[in-house]
Structure formats: C-alpha cells, structure tokens
Coordinates of C-alpha atoms and ligand atoms in Angstrom, one line a residue:
M131 CA 25.5 -38.4 37.0
S132 CA 24.3 -39.0 33.5
L133 CA 23.3 -42.7 33.3
L134 CA 20.4 -41.9 31.0
R135 CA 18.1 -41.3 33.9
L136 CA 15.8 -39.5 31.6
L137 CA 13.9 -36.4 32.5
P138 CA 10.2 -37.2 32.0
L139 CA 9.5 -34.1 30.0
V140 CA 12.1 -34.7 27.3
V141 CA 12.0 -38.4 27.3
L142 CA 10.3 -38.8 24.0
L143 CA 12.7 -36.3 22.4
V144 CA 15.7 -38.1 23.8
L145 CA 14.5 -41.6 22.9
S146 CA 13.9 -40.5 19.3
T147 CA 17.5 -39.1 19.0
L148 CA 19.6 -41.6 20.9
P149 CA 21.7 -43.8 18.6
A150 CA 21.2 -47.5 18.6
R151 CA 24.8 -47.9 19.8
A152 CA 26.5 -44.8 21.0
A153 CA 30.2 -44.7 20.1
T154 CA 31.7 -43.6 23.4
V155 CA 29.6 -42.2 26.2
L156 CA 31.2 -39.8 28.5
L157 CA 29.9 -40.2 32.1
R158 CA 29.7 -36.7 33.4
D159 CA 29.2 -35.9 37.0
A160 CA 30.3 -32.7 38.7
D161 CA 31.1 -34.3 42.1
M162 CA 33.0 -37.2 40.6
E163 CA 35.0 -35.1 38.2
R164 CA 35.9 -32.6 41.0
A165 CA 37.1 -35.5 43.2
L166 CA 39.2 -37.1 40.4
Q167 CA 40.7 -33.6 39.7
Q168 CA 41.7 -33.3 43.4
I169 CA 43.3 -36.7 43.3
A170 CA 45.2 -35.8 40.1
A171 CA 46.2 -32.3 41.0
P172 CA 49.5 -33.1 42.8
I173 CA 50.5 -35.6 40.2
L174 CA 49.8 -33.2 37.3
S175 CA 51.9 -30.5 39.0
A176 CA 54.7 -32.9 39.5
A177 CA 54.6 -33.8 35.8
G178 CA 54.9 -30.1 34.9
L179 CA 51.4 -30.0 33.3
G180 CA 49.8 -27.6 35.8
S181 CA 47.5 -28.8 38.5
S182 CA 44.4 -28.1 36.4
G183 CA 45.9 -28.2 32.9
V184 CA 44.6 -31.7 32.1
K185 CA 41.0 -32.7 32.5
I186 CA 40.4 -36.1 34.0
M187 CA 37.2 -37.6 32.2
V188 CA 35.3 -40.8 32.7
I189 CA 34.0 -43.1 29.9
D190 CA 31.0 -45.2 30.7
N191 CA 32.6 -48.5 30.1
G192 CA 32.9 -51.5 32.5
S193 CA 36.2 -52.8 31.0
L194 CA 39.6 -51.6 32.3
N195 CA 41.2 -48.9 30.3
A196 CA 43.0 -45.5 30.6
F197 CA 44.3 -43.5 27.7
V198 CA 45.1 -40.1 26.3
T199 CA 44.1 -38.6 22.9
D200 CA 45.4 -35.2 23.2
P201 CA 47.5 -33.0 25.7
R202 CA 44.3 -31.7 27.5
H203 CA 42.4 -34.9 28.6
I204 CA 43.0 -38.2 30.4
F205 CA 40.2 -40.7 29.9
L206 CA 39.5 -43.4 32.5
H207 CA 37.0 -46.1 32.1
S208 CA 34.4 -46.3 34.9
G209 CA 35.3 -50.0 35.3
L210 CA 38.8 -49.1 36.1
I211 CA 38.0 -46.5 38.8
M212 CA 35.6 -49.1 40.4
R213 CA 38.3 -51.9 40.3
L214 CA 41.0 -49.8 41.9
G215 CA 41.4 -49.9 45.7
S216 CA 43.0 -46.7 46.7
A217 CA 43.9 -43.2 45.8
R218 CA 47.5 -44.2 45.2
E219 CA 46.5 -46.7 42.6
L220 CA 44.5 -44.1 40.8
Q221 CA 47.3 -41.6 41.0
A222 CA 49.6 -44.2 39.5
V223 CA 47.3 -44.6 36.5
I224 CA 47.0 -40.8 36.1
A225 CA 50.8 -40.4 36.5
H226 CA 51.4 -43.0 33.8
E227 CA 49.0 -41.3 31.4
A228 CA 50.4 -37.8 32.3
A229 CA 53.8 -39.2 31.4
H230 CA 52.6 -40.1 27.9
I231 CA 51.4 -36.5 27.6
A232 CA 54.6 -34.9 29.0
N233 CA 56.8 -37.1 26.8
G234 CA 54.8 -36.3 23.7
H235 CA 54.0 -39.9 22.9
I236 CA 50.6 -39.0 21.6
T237 CA 51.0 -35.7 19.8
R238 CA 53.9 -37.2 17.9
R239 CA 51.5 -39.4 16.1
M240 CA 48.4 -37.1 16.1
S241 CA 49.2 -34.6 13.4
N242 CA 46.3 -35.9 11.1
V243 CA 43.7 -35.9 13.8
R244 CA 41.9 -32.8 14.8
N245 CA 42.4 -31.4 18.2
A246 CA 40.1 -31.8 21.1
S247 CA 39.0 -28.3 21.7
T248 CA 35.7 -28.6 19.8
A249 CA 32.8 -31.0 20.0
A250 CA 33.5 -32.4 16.6
G251 CA 37.3 -32.8 17.3
L252 CA 36.8 -34.5 20.6
G253 CA 34.0 -36.8 19.2
M254 CA 36.3 -37.9 16.5
L255 CA 39.1 -38.6 18.8
L256 CA 36.9 -40.7 21.2
S257 CA 35.5 -42.6 18.3
V258 CA 39.0 -43.5 17.2
A259 CA 40.1 -44.3 20.6
A260 CA 37.1 -46.6 21.1
A261 CA 38.0 -48.4 17.9
A262 CA 41.7 -48.7 18.9
A263 CA 40.6 -50.2 22.2
G264 CA 38.8 -52.9 20.2
S265 CA 35.0 -52.0 20.3
T266 CA 34.9 -52.0 16.6
D267 CA 31.3 -51.1 16.2
A268 CA 32.2 -47.7 17.7
A269 CA 33.9 -46.8 14.5
A270 CA 30.7 -47.5 12.4
G271 CA 29.6 -44.0 12.3
I272 CA 33.0 -42.6 11.2
A273 CA 35.8 -43.7 9.0
I274 CA 39.2 -42.2 9.7
G275 CA 41.1 -44.5 7.3
S276 CA 38.5 -47.1 8.5
N277 CA 41.6 -49.3 9.2
S278 CA 41.5 -50.6 12.8
A279 CA 45.1 -51.7 12.6
A280 CA 46.1 -48.1 11.9
M281 CA 43.9 -46.9 14.6
R282 CA 45.3 -49.3 17.1
R283 CA 48.8 -48.0 16.2
L284 CA 47.7 -44.4 16.7
F285 CA 46.6 -45.2 20.3
S286 CA 48.8 -48.1 21.4
H287 CA 52.2 -47.4 22.9
T288 CA 55.4 -49.1 22.1
R289 CA 57.4 -51.0 24.7
A290 CA 60.0 -48.2 24.8
E291 CA 57.3 -45.6 25.4
E292 CA 55.8 -47.8 28.2
A293 CA 59.1 -48.1 29.9
A294 CA 59.7 -44.3 29.7
A295 CA 56.2 -43.6 31.0
D296 CA 56.6 -46.1 33.9
A297 CA 59.9 -44.5 35.0
A298 CA 58.5 -40.9 34.7
S299 CA 55.3 -41.9 36.6
V300 CA 57.3 -43.2 39.5
R301 CA 59.2 -39.9 39.5
Y302 CA 56.0 -37.9 39.6
M303 CA 54.5 -40.0 42.4
L304 CA 57.6 -39.4 44.5
R305 CA 57.8 -35.8 43.7
A306 CA 54.1 -35.4 44.7
G307 CA 54.6 -37.4 48.0
A308 CA 52.4 -40.3 46.8
D309 CA 53.3 -43.8 47.5
P310 CA 54.7 -45.3 44.2
V311 CA 53.8 -48.9 45.3
G312 CA 50.5 -47.9 43.6
A313 CA 52.2 -48.3 40.2
K314 CA 53.0 -52.0 41.0
E315 CA 49.5 -52.6 42.4
V316 CA 48.1 -51.4 39.1
L317 CA 50.4 -53.6 37.0
D318 CA 49.5 -56.6 39.2
L319 CA 45.8 -56.1 38.2
F320 CA 46.7 -57.1 34.7
R321 CA 49.0 -60.0 35.6
G322 CA 48.4 -63.1 33.6
Q323 CA 46.5 -61.3 30.8
E324 CA 49.5 -61.6 28.4
A325 CA 48.6 -65.2 27.9
L326 CA 45.0 -64.4 27.0
S327 CA 43.7 -63.9 23.4
L328 CA 43.3 -60.3 22.3
G329 CA 39.5 -60.5 22.6
R330 CA 39.7 -61.6 26.3
Q331 CA 42.3 -59.0 27.4
D332 CA 41.3 -55.8 29.0
P333 CA 41.7 -52.9 26.5
Y334 CA 44.3 -51.4 28.9
M335 CA 46.6 -54.4 27.7
R336 CA 46.1 -53.2 24.1
T337 CA 46.7 -49.5 24.7
H338 CA 49.6 -50.1 27.1
P339 CA 51.4 -53.4 26.3
L340 CA 52.3 -55.1 29.5
T341 CA 55.4 -57.2 29.8
R342 CA 57.1 -59.0 32.6
D343 CA 60.0 -56.6 32.1
R344 CA 57.7 -53.7 32.8
L345 CA 56.6 -55.1 36.1
R346 CA 60.2 -56.0 37.1
A347 CA 61.5 -52.5 36.2
V348 CA 58.7 -50.9 38.3
E349 CA 59.5 -53.1 41.3
G350 CA 63.1 -52.1 41.0
M351 CA 62.2 -48.4 40.9
I352 CA 60.0 -48.5 44.0
A353 CA 62.2 -50.8 46.0
G354 CA 64.0 -48.0 48.0
H355 CA 60.8 -46.0 48.7
T356 CA 58.8 -47.8 51.3
G357 CA 56.9 -46.5 54.3
I358 CA 55.3 -43.5 52.7
P359 CA 52.1 -42.8 54.6
E360 CA 48.7 -43.0 52.8
D361 CA 47.3 -39.6 51.9
A362 CA 44.1 -39.3 53.8
T363 CA 42.9 -36.4 51.7
A364 CA 43.5 -38.1 48.5
N365 CA 41.7 -41.2 49.9
Y366 CA 38.8 -39.1 50.9
W367 CA 38.4 -38.0 47.3
F368 CA 38.9 -41.4 46.0
Q369 CA 36.2 -42.8 48.2
R370 CA 33.9 -40.0 47.1
A371 CA 34.5 -40.5 43.3
S372 CA 34.4 -44.3 43.3
G373 CA 31.6 -44.3 45.9
K374 CA 29.3 -42.2 43.8
L375 CA 30.2 -44.1 40.6
S376 CA 29.4 -47.5 42.0
A377 CA 26.2 -46.2 43.7
F378 CA 24.9 -45.2 40.2
K379 CA 26.4 -48.2 38.5
R380 CA 25.7 -51.1 40.8
A381 CA 22.4 -52.5 42.1
P382 CA 20.9 -50.2 44.9
D383 CA 20.7 -53.2 47.2
W384 CA 24.5 -53.8 46.7
T385 CA 25.2 -50.2 47.7
L386 CA 22.9 -50.3 50.7
R387 CA 24.6 -53.4 52.0
R388 CA 28.0 -51.8 51.7
L389 CA 27.5 -48.3 53.1
D390 CA 29.9 -49.0 56.0
A391 CA 32.7 -49.4 53.4
S392 CA 32.3 -45.8 52.3
G393 CA 35.3 -44.3 54.1
S394 CA 33.4 -41.5 55.8
R395 CA 29.9 -40.8 57.1
D396 CA 29.1 -38.0 54.5
I397 CA 30.0 -40.2 51.6
A398 CA 27.9 -43.1 53.0
L399 CA 24.9 -40.8 53.3
M400 CA 25.5 -39.5 49.7
R401 CA 25.6 -43.1 48.4
E402 CA 22.5 -44.1 50.5
A403 CA 20.7 -41.1 48.8
V404 CA 21.7 -42.3 45.4
A405 CA 20.5 -45.9 46.1
W406 CA 17.1 -44.8 47.6
H407 CA 16.6 -42.4 44.7
R408 CA 17.2 -45.2 42.2
Q409 CA 14.5 -47.1 44.0
S410 CA 12.2 -44.1 43.6
N411 CA 12.1 -43.6 47.5
L412 CA 12.1 -39.9 47.5
S413 CA 11.7 -39.3 51.3
K414 CA 14.5 -41.7 52.3
A415 CA 16.7 -40.3 49.5
L416 CA 16.1 -36.7 50.8
R417 CA 16.7 -37.8 54.4
A418 CA 20.0 -39.2 53.4
I419 CA 21.3 -36.4 51.2
D420 CA 20.2 -33.8 53.9
G421 CA 22.2 -35.8 56.4
A422 CA 25.3 -35.5 54.2
L423 CA 24.6 -31.8 53.9
A424 CA 24.4 -31.5 57.7
I425 CA 28.0 -32.9 57.8
R426 CA 29.3 -30.6 55.0
P427 CA 26.9 -27.7 55.0
G428 CA 26.6 -25.9 51.7
D429 CA 28.6 -28.5 49.8
A430 CA 27.7 -27.6 46.2
Y431 CA 28.2 -31.0 44.9
F432 CA 25.9 -32.6 47.5
L433 CA 23.4 -29.8 46.6
D434 CA 23.8 -30.9 42.9
L435 CA 22.8 -34.4 43.9
K436 CA 19.9 -33.2 45.9
G437 CA 18.8 -31.1 42.9
Q438 CA 19.0 -34.1 40.6
I439 CA 16.9 -36.2 43.0
L440 CA 14.2 -33.5 43.2
L441 CA 14.3 -33.0 39.4
E442 CA 13.9 -36.7 38.6
S443 CA 11.2 -37.0 41.1
R444 CA 9.3 -34.3 39.3
Q445 CA 9.7 -31.7 42.1
F446 CA 10.6 -29.0 39.6
G447 CA 10.2 -25.9 41.7
A448 CA 12.2 -27.3 44.6
A449 CA 14.8 -28.6 42.1
V450 CA 15.2 -25.1 40.7
Q451 CA 15.8 -23.7 44.2
V452 CA 18.3 -26.3 45.1
Y453 CA 20.2 -26.0 41.9
Q454 CA 20.3 -22.2 42.3
A455 CA 21.9 -22.7 45.7
A456 CA 24.4 -25.1 44.3
A457 CA 25.3 -22.8 41.4
A458 CA 25.7 -19.8 43.8
R459 CA 28.3 -21.9 45.7
A460 CA 30.1 -23.2 42.6
P461 CA 29.5 -20.5 39.9
R462 CA 32.2 -21.9 37.7
E463 CA 30.9 -25.5 37.6
P464 CA 29.4 -26.0 34.2
L465 CA 27.7 -29.3 35.0
I466 CA 25.8 -27.7 38.0
L467 CA 24.7 -24.9 35.7
G468 CA 23.5 -27.6 33.3
G469 CA 21.4 -29.0 36.1
L470 CA 20.0 -25.6 36.8
G471 CA 19.1 -25.1 33.1
R472 CA 17.4 -28.6 32.9
A473 CA 15.4 -27.7 36.2
H474 CA 14.3 -24.5 34.6
L475 CA 13.3 -26.2 31.5
A476 CA 11.3 -28.8 33.4
A477 CA 9.6 -26.0 35.4
G478 CA 8.5 -24.4 32.2
N479 CA 11.0 -21.4 32.1
P480 CA 12.9 -21.7 28.9
K481 CA 14.4 -18.2 29.2
G482 CA 15.9 -19.1 32.6
A483 CA 17.1 -22.4 31.2
L484 CA 18.7 -20.7 28.2
Q485 CA 20.8 -18.3 30.4
A486 CA 22.1 -21.1 32.5
L487 CA 22.7 -23.6 29.7
E488 CA 24.5 -21.1 27.5
Q489 CA 26.8 -20.3 30.3
A490 CA 27.3 -24.0 30.9
R491 CA 28.1 -24.7 27.3
A492 CA 30.5 -21.8 27.1
R493 CA 32.5 -23.3 30.0
D494 CA 32.3 -26.9 28.8
F495 CA 31.3 -28.2 25.3
R496 CA 31.7 -31.8 26.3
D497 CA 28.5 -32.7 27.9
A498 CA 25.8 -34.2 25.5
R499 CA 23.0 -33.6 28.0
I500 CA 23.8 -29.8 28.2
L501 CA 23.8 -29.7 24.3
R502 CA 20.5 -31.6 24.2
D503 CA 18.8 -29.4 26.8
L504 CA 20.3 -26.2 25.1
A505 CA 18.7 -27.3 21.8
V506 CA 15.3 -27.7 23.6
A507 CA 15.7 -24.2 25.2
Y508 CA 16.6 -22.7 21.8
A509 CA 13.7 -24.4 20.1
Q510 CA 11.3 -23.2 22.8
T511 CA 12.5 -19.6 22.5
G512 CA 12.1 -19.7 18.8
Q513 CA 15.8 -19.9 17.8
L514 CA 15.6 -22.8 15.5
A515 CA 19.0 -22.2 13.8
M516 CA 20.8 -22.1 17.2
A517 CA 19.0 -25.4 18.1
S518 CA 20.4 -26.9 14.9
V519 CA 24.0 -25.6 15.8
V520 CA 24.1 -27.3 19.2
T521 CA 22.4 -30.4 17.9
A522 CA 25.0 -30.7 15.2
E523 CA 27.7 -30.3 18.0
R524 CA 26.0 -33.0 20.1
Y525 CA 26.0 -35.6 17.3
A526 CA 29.6 -34.7 16.5
L527 CA 30.5 -35.2 20.2
M528 CA 28.9 -38.6 20.0
G529 CA 30.9 -39.5 16.8
R530 CA 27.6 -39.6 14.7
M531 CA 29.0 -37.5 11.9
K532 CA 26.3 -38.1 9.3
D533 CA 23.5 -36.7 11.7
A534 CA 25.9 -34.0 12.7
E535 CA 26.4 -32.9 9.0
L536 CA 22.6 -32.7 8.4
H537 CA 22.0 -30.3 11.3
A538 CA 25.3 -28.3 10.6
K539 CA 24.0 -27.7 7.1
R540 CA 20.5 -26.6 8.3
A541 CA 22.2 -24.1 10.7
L542 CA 24.6 -22.8 8.0
G543 CA 21.7 -22.0 5.8
A544 CA 19.9 -20.0 8.4
L545 CA 22.6 -18.1 10.2
P546 CA 24.5 -14.9 9.2
R547 CA 27.6 -16.0 7.4
G548 CA 30.7 -15.6 9.5
S549 CA 28.9 -15.2 12.8
S550 CA 30.4 -17.1 15.7
A551 CA 27.4 -19.6 15.7
W552 CA 27.9 -20.0 11.9
Q553 CA 31.5 -20.8 12.5
R554 CA 30.6 -23.5 15.1
A555 CA 28.4 -25.2 12.5
D556 CA 31.0 -24.9 9.8
D557 CA 33.5 -26.4 12.2
V558 CA 31.2 -29.5 12.5
L559 CA 30.7 -29.6 8.7
I560 CA 34.5 -29.6 8.0
A561 CA 35.0 -32.4 10.5
A562 CA 32.0 -34.3 8.9
K563 CA 33.6 -33.9 5.5
R564 CA 37.0 -35.0 6.8
A565 CA 35.5 -38.1 8.5
K566 CA 34.3 -39.2 5.0
Ligands
ZN706 ZN1 51.2 -46.5 28.7

C-alpha cells in the first residue's frame, strides 16, 4: 500500500520531487483493489458494464466521497471505505456510481475534458474532481476554466439524476442478489448533513445532493425485499479491503487491539503483520504474514505484502525472491510487478527492474510509484529520454502540469519523432497546453 513509506535508496530522490501539496493521491494496493473488484463484480455485471469493465480505485482522503469521472473508473475515498460497515453498503455505493455511468450522467457533460486512458487525461480529471469536491488547493496546479462553480457543476449531479441513479442501483442490487437495504444504510450515514454549511458537509453531499425525498424513495423501493441473506464471500472481501486499509491508516496499536474484529483468521494475521511492520518489528511482522500464508498457501497478495515488509526492512535479496513468487502466481497484476521492479532496483539490478516495471506500466499507467521507479531504472540504464517521458507522465498523473510540460519537452527533444515514446510525451505536452 503506497502510504509514502519511502524506500531508503530512493528517499532523497522522492523527497526532492514530491509536491508541497499533491492534488489527488491515489492509494494503490494490489490486495485492496482486487478485493474491491470482487465486491463490485456482481453489481457491475447487473448494471450491464461487464464484471471487470470498470476499475474501482481508492483516493487517499479521509472524508466521505465516491464519484465517477469517466466510464472506466469509480473512485472511492479511503475514509468512506473505512466508515462503511459491510459489503452490502459498499455494493450500494458502487451500484449508485455504476448507475451514473450506465445512465450517461457524466459523459453527457464531459465532452470538453480529455478521457482517462492516459496519465495526463486521468490526472486532469482527478484534479478537477478534487476541486469539485471542495478541496480548492487541488486545482492550483491546473486551470480548466479555473472556475470552481463550473467544476462543481461538472461533477455534481442533479436531483433528477440522483433519483434515477438510486432507482437503478436498487435494481442492480436485487439483480445481483445483494441486500438493497445497504442503499438505505449509506444514505443514513449522511442524515442531518443537509443542515450543515457547505464547508462542514462531506464531499459526498456536494457530488450527490441528498434530500429527504431521496431517502423516502429508497425506503419505498426496498420495502418489499427483506430477508436477503448476507453474502459471506462479499463480506470476506470487504473485511480484507477495509482491514488492510485501516491497518495502514490507523495507529498500529489501534489495529493490534482490534484483531479479533477482522472477520477471519487470515485477515487478522495480515493486519497484525502490517501493524508490526509499521512498528519496525520485522520478526513479528514476518511471523504474522507467514501465518496468513499458512492459511492461504501461495496467496499472491499476501506474498506481495511479505515482499513489501522485506523490502522496506532492507532485506533486498529476500524481497526479490518473495516478489518473484508473487508475480509467478499473479502474472497479470501490475502492482505486484511494480513491487518486483522496486525490489530489483533496491538490490542493485536495474536491468531486472526495467523489465518488470515496463511490464507493470504497460498494464497500468495509473501508479505514480511505478512511474517514479521506472524513471530511476531508465536513468540507471542510461536511457535519459525515457526517464523524462515517464517523469512527465508521473507529474501529469498528479495534476502538476507545469512540471509535466518541462519533462515532456525534454523528452520530445531527445526522442525519434513519431516513435511511441515520443507520442506519449507529446500527449502530455498537449494536455499541459490545454490546461493553460
Ligand atoms: Zn449520485
């Protein structure tokens, strides 16, 4: 989980390139994202979007919000996931966002905004979304109209859209066999916030205006559907996603006191490993994660955590071996390949790192850490122009378009015109110019 737990070898490089205030920080973690995707899959299918057609991504933000920017992503704030109590509540949130996608509520307004299939496009969308949710400093680096009222309109839904999304979301929940009472439980979370001033409301209230009518309508829709049993599989994935998230976000002592509330023994051990690791107790962390692996032998995502623990404890050779085992079991998982690349880099093997990180980036351009490590690997293998390309993409992803432009220009000057790397740099440059 990328909570800026910095790798010692690259710590200086990172500190010198981190922005004073990052616009929107995606919280990337292979295990958490896989769990969220498992929870979402039946809902997305029921919405006609395909079980893996929409990627569920987490934003490192303690406030409560969920939103869509384009048809390929649903964004959840980490604070919302930690606040929800069960899989059915999370499924209700996802169903509501899926309805906004399926009903075309976003795309209708989005003709001016670049799509989210490149680092620059996604970075711009996230910056605008952050501004729309009320964190105005997030828009400092960019200026799409630089009019926060316009941005708010872009990402806030009308009451009619909310009513349509609620109705569709309850249909999706029922079609997926999920208990739609989750939809009412989510709305109850925001009860009473209507009376608060804008600044004190959760951003969810701004993106999805809540009215008493909405709650009443949802209560009416779910009234005839009681007694749907809880989905044990979905709840396992919910406990795993929210348990890993809270283990990284809360104080380790808090986690260690609440291991019994983890839902299952393997999740409790995984959380215990995170807590001990954050207290720099390597032996206890390893004992815990090995315990989790004994319950789920060869679980690539537990191996991923073990690799991270070893890497951040400077056991570079062991980290490479564990990440290799994880990557062998989940060869299509970009964030695990990213971990393998990072471990290779730390172990002084930039060629091995380059191979893993290029594969990782080709599968997923949305991880700033992969882009950062890839730039280091390019630089260490003498490919400075390529280092500039991925650095430009990393800044663009973070919404720092001025820095992105600088590195894109450097890359364009050094690469063969029209090559695929040249085109990636050009894409960033075009986005930077448009942002002006
Ligand atoms: Zn909504």
